[in-house]
Amino acid sequence: IVDGAVFALMGLLLGFSFAAAGGRYETRRQYIVEEANAIGTAWLRLALVPDGARGPLQEQFRQYVDARLAGFAALPDTVPAKVEFARAEALQGSIWAGAIAAASAAPTTVPSILLLPALNQMFDIANTRLAAMHAHMPRVILGLLFFLVLCCCVLAGYGMTDAGPRNWLHSVAFASVLVVTIYVIVDYEFPRWGLINLRALDQPMLEVRRSMGN
């Protein structure tokens, strides 16, 4: 009865952990598409500003997207990633100031009505992506998961002592399944670090950058 309860608790926690990690992965994937769409919309609306201010803003846009792409591409090396994200954040301020100046100089209020909200959306989704990147399973839950797996391994090994000759295939299979399952859960939690990777899903951002030219 005790063994069954512990194993059931471990299975329940493994299932919830896997589902939660998969949900966070899908959320991060969705945010990539949303950021690419927001950047593309803001880029198109730069055509509303006067010609003299459009060129510098477009160049800052290119630098901003390059910094965003370089930051995520640098992971799991967090040091250069933080440098690129800081550069992108600084460019946000420059783009916003330039857009306000250009909208104020425009003969109509159309740039203010259409461009500034698009820029705000572009910056908001960038911050949302960074927040989602740092959202992971609480360490207490992860520690409990490891503890339960260890307890189940101990109980399984203890139960095999009175079962006659030990079957090594069962032992290796049991340990391997648990190790692989935990690895996949952790890999899901950090999709820029391991085999489950979001780099292949950065294509929308790359397409937007190519549409901006050089």
Short mmCIF file of C-alpha atoms in Angstrom, two decimals:
data_model
loop_
_atom_site.label_atom_id
_atom_site.label_comp_id
_atom_site.label_asym_id
_atom_site.label_seq_id
_atom_site.Cartn_x
_atom_site.Cartn_y
_atom_site.Cartn_z
CA ILE A 1 0.00 0.00 0.00
CA VAL A 2 2.78 2.41 0.93
CA ASP A 3 4.76 1.60 -2.22
CA GLY A 4 1.70 2.12 -4.39
CA ALA A 5 0.93 5.48 -2.78
CA VAL A 6 4.50 6.75 -3.29
CA PHE A 7 4.63 5.53 -6.88
CA ALA A 8 1.22 7.10 -7.60
CA LEU A 9 2.40 10.42 -6.16
CA MET A 10 5.54 10.28 -8.30
CA GLY A 11 3.54 9.53 -11.43
CA LEU A 12 1.13 12.36 -10.67
CA LEU A 13 3.96 14.84 -10.13
CA LEU A 14 5.76 13.68 -13.28
CA GLY A 15 2.58 14.13 -15.31
CA PHE A 16 1.84 17.61 -13.97
CA SER A 17 5.47 18.69 -14.37
CA PHE A 18 5.59 17.48 -17.96
CA ALA A 19 2.30 19.18 -18.83
CA ALA A 20 3.33 22.47 -17.18
CA ALA A 21 6.71 22.48 -18.91
CA GLY A 22 5.04 21.77 -22.25
CA GLY A 23 2.60 24.61 -21.67
CA ARG A 24 5.41 27.07 -20.98
CA TYR A 25 7.21 25.87 -24.12
CA GLU A 26 4.14 26.51 -26.26
CA THR A 27 3.69 29.93 -24.67
CA ARG A 28 7.25 30.90 -25.53
CA ARG A 29 6.76 29.67 -29.09
CA GLN A 30 3.61 31.75 -29.44
CA TYR A 31 5.39 34.86 -28.15
CA ILE A 32 8.00 34.53 -30.92
CA VAL A 33 5.27 34.80 -33.55
CA GLU A 34 3.58 37.67 -31.69
CA GLU A 35 6.81 39.64 -31.46
CA ALA A 36 7.57 39.09 -35.14
CA ASN A 37 4.08 40.32 -36.04
CA ALA A 38 4.38 43.36 -33.77
CA ILE A 39 7.77 44.30 -35.23
CA GLY A 40 6.49 43.83 -38.77
CA THR A 41 3.45 46.04 -38.11
CA ALA A 42 5.54 48.80 -36.53
CA TRP A 43 8.03 48.61 -39.40
CA LEU A 44 5.32 49.10 -42.01
CA ARG A 45 3.88 52.05 -40.11
CA LEU A 46 7.20 53.85 -40.26
CA ALA A 47 6.09 54.83 -43.75
CA LEU A 48 3.74 57.31 -42.08
CA VAL A 49 6.51 59.51 -40.66
CA PRO A 50 8.20 62.27 -42.68
CA ASP A 51 11.00 61.23 -45.03
CA GLY A 52 13.73 62.95 -43.03
CA ALA A 53 13.01 60.97 -39.86
CA ARG A 54 12.17 57.67 -41.53
CA GLY A 55 15.73 56.62 -42.45
CA PRO A 56 17.25 56.93 -38.94
CA LEU A 57 14.26 55.13 -37.41
CA GLN A 58 14.53 52.29 -39.90
CA GLU A 59 18.22 51.88 -39.13
CA GLN A 60 17.48 51.78 -35.40
CA PHE A 61 14.82 49.16 -36.09
CA ARG A 62 17.36 46.97 -37.87
CA GLN A 63 19.80 47.30 -34.99
CA TYR A 64 17.03 46.52 -32.51
CA VAL A 65 15.96 43.32 -34.26
CA ASP A 66 19.61 42.28 -34.67
CA ALA A 67 20.15 42.74 -30.93
CA ARG A 68 17.05 40.71 -30.08
CA LEU A 69 18.08 37.87 -32.38
CA ALA A 70 21.67 37.92 -31.13
CA GLY A 71 20.52 37.83 -27.50
CA PHE A 72 18.46 34.68 -27.92
CA ALA A 73 21.05 33.09 -30.21
CA ALA A 74 23.74 33.59 -27.54
CA LEU A 75 21.89 31.45 -25.00
CA PRO A 76 22.75 29.40 -22.98
CA ASP A 77 25.72 31.75 -22.55
CA THR A 78 23.94 34.32 -20.41
CA VAL A 79 26.71 36.96 -20.35
CA PRO A 80 26.62 37.95 -24.05
CA ALA A 81 22.86 37.42 -24.06
CA LYS A 82 22.41 40.02 -21.32
CA VAL A 83 24.63 42.44 -23.24
CA GLU A 84 22.50 42.10 -26.37
CA PHE A 85 19.24 42.40 -24.44
CA ALA A 86 20.56 45.54 -22.73
CA ARG A 87 21.47 46.97 -26.15
CA ALA A 88 17.97 46.22 -27.40
CA GLU A 89 16.47 47.91 -24.34
CA ALA A 90 18.57 51.01 -24.96
CA LEU A 91 17.43 51.07 -28.57
CA GLN A 92 13.83 50.97 -27.39
CA GLY A 93 14.32 54.35 -25.78
CA SER A 94 16.00 55.77 -28.88
CA ILE A 95 13.27 54.45 -31.18
CA TRP A 96 10.53 55.79 -28.95
CA ALA A 97 12.11 59.24 -28.70
CA GLY A 98 12.67 59.37 -32.45
CA ALA A 99 9.11 58.24 -33.17
CA ILE A 100 7.65 60.91 -30.88
CA ALA A 101 9.75 63.60 -32.54
CA ALA A 102 8.78 62.39 -36.01
CA ALA A 103 5.09 62.17 -35.10
CA SER A 104 5.16 65.69 -33.66
CA ALA A 105 6.72 67.03 -36.85
CA ALA A 106 4.15 65.32 -39.08
CA PRO A 107 1.43 67.54 -40.58
CA THR A 108 -1.30 65.16 -39.38
CA THR A 109 -1.99 63.07 -36.29
CA VAL A 110 -1.99 59.81 -38.25
CA PRO A 111 1.58 58.79 -37.20
CA SER A 112 0.75 59.43 -33.55
CA ILE A 113 -2.45 57.39 -33.75
CA LEU A 114 -1.01 54.42 -35.67
CA LEU A 115 2.75 54.27 -35.10
CA LEU A 116 3.09 54.92 -31.37
CA PRO A 117 0.63 52.18 -30.27
CA ALA A 118 2.40 49.73 -32.60
CA LEU A 119 5.73 50.59 -31.00
CA ASN A 120 4.25 50.19 -27.54
CA GLN A 121 2.96 46.74 -28.50
CA MET A 122 6.35 45.81 -29.92
CA PHE A 123 8.14 46.77 -26.71
CA ASP A 124 5.53 45.09 -24.49
CA ILE A 125 5.81 41.72 -26.23
CA ALA A 126 9.61 41.94 -26.02
CA ASN A 127 9.39 42.33 -22.25
CA THR A 128 6.80 39.54 -22.11
CA ARG A 129 9.17 37.19 -23.95
CA LEU A 130 11.97 37.94 -21.50
CA ALA A 131 9.65 37.31 -18.56
CA ALA A 132 8.49 34.03 -20.10
CA MET A 133 12.11 32.99 -20.64
CA HIS A 134 12.71 33.24 -16.88
CA ALA A 135 9.48 31.46 -15.91
CA HIS A 136 10.32 27.94 -14.78
CA MET A 137 9.17 25.23 -12.44
CA PRO A 138 9.74 26.27 -8.80
CA ARG A 139 12.88 24.77 -7.35
CA VAL A 140 10.91 23.24 -4.50
CA ILE A 141 8.76 21.28 -6.97
CA LEU A 142 11.82 20.18 -8.93
CA GLY A 143 13.54 19.09 -5.73
CA LEU A 144 10.43 17.18 -4.63
CA LEU A 145 10.36 15.45 -8.01
CA PHE A 146 13.96 14.27 -7.63
CA PHE A 147 13.28 13.18 -4.05
CA LEU A 148 10.23 11.14 -5.05
CA VAL A 149 12.10 9.48 -7.90
CA LEU A 150 14.91 8.56 -5.50
CA CYS A 151 12.41 7.18 -2.99
CA CYS A 152 10.71 5.08 -5.66
CA CYS A 153 14.06 3.71 -6.80
CA VAL A 154 14.91 2.75 -3.22
CA LEU A 155 11.52 1.11 -2.70
CA ALA A 156 11.78 -0.76 -6.00
CA GLY A 157 15.27 -2.00 -5.17
CA TYR A 158 14.22 -3.02 -1.68
CA GLY A 159 11.22 -4.90 -3.07
CA MET A 160 13.46 -6.83 -5.45
CA THR A 161 15.63 -8.21 -2.65
CA ASP A 162 13.05 -10.85 -1.72
CA ALA A 163 12.06 -11.69 -5.29
CA GLY A 164 14.86 -14.15 -6.00
CA PRO A 165 17.60 -13.55 -8.56
CA ARG A 166 17.76 -9.93 -9.66
CA ASN A 167 16.67 -9.12 -13.20
CA TRP A 168 19.09 -6.46 -14.41
CA LEU A 169 16.93 -5.67 -17.43
CA HIS A 170 14.11 -4.53 -15.17
CA SER A 171 16.48 -2.47 -13.03
CA VAL A 172 18.13 -0.72 -15.99
CA ALA A 173 14.81 -0.14 -17.75
CA PHE A 174 13.20 1.34 -14.62
CA ALA A 175 16.10 3.70 -13.97
CA SER A 176 16.44 4.66 -17.65
CA VAL A 177 12.78 5.53 -18.05
CA LEU A 178 12.83 7.78 -14.99
CA VAL A 179 16.07 9.49 -16.01
CA VAL A 180 14.90 10.13 -19.57
CA THR A 181 11.54 11.46 -18.35
CA ILE A 182 13.15 13.90 -15.94
CA TYR A 183 15.63 14.99 -18.61
CA VAL A 184 12.81 15.75 -21.05
CA ILE A 185 10.97 17.77 -18.39
CA VAL A 186 14.07 19.82 -17.60
CA ASP A 187 14.82 20.21 -21.31
CA TYR A 188 11.29 21.49 -21.83
CA GLU A 189 11.86 24.04 -19.08
CA PHE A 190 15.01 25.42 -20.74
CA PRO A 191 14.27 25.33 -24.49
CA ARG A 192 17.40 27.29 -25.43
CA TRP A 193 19.78 24.92 -23.64
CA GLY A 194 19.22 21.32 -24.73
CA LEU A 195 17.81 19.10 -27.45
CA ILE A 196 14.34 20.66 -27.34
CA ASN A 197 15.25 24.02 -28.78
CA LEU A 198 13.37 27.11 -29.89
CA ARG A 199 16.08 28.23 -32.31
CA ALA A 200 14.33 26.48 -35.20
CA LEU A 201 11.19 28.48 -34.35
CA ASP A 202 12.94 31.85 -34.68
CA GLN A 203 12.16 31.83 -38.40
CA PRO A 204 9.38 34.47 -38.16
CA MET A 205 11.83 36.92 -36.57
CA LEU A 206 14.43 36.14 -39.22
CA GLU A 207 11.88 36.70 -41.98
CA VAL A 208 10.95 40.08 -40.52
CA ARG A 209 14.61 41.06 -40.35
CA ARG A 210 15.18 40.05 -43.97
CA SER A 211 12.22 42.16 -45.03
CA MET A 212 13.96 45.22 -43.56
CA GLY A 213 16.92 44.94 -45.92
CA ASN A 214 20.48 45.86 -44.99
#
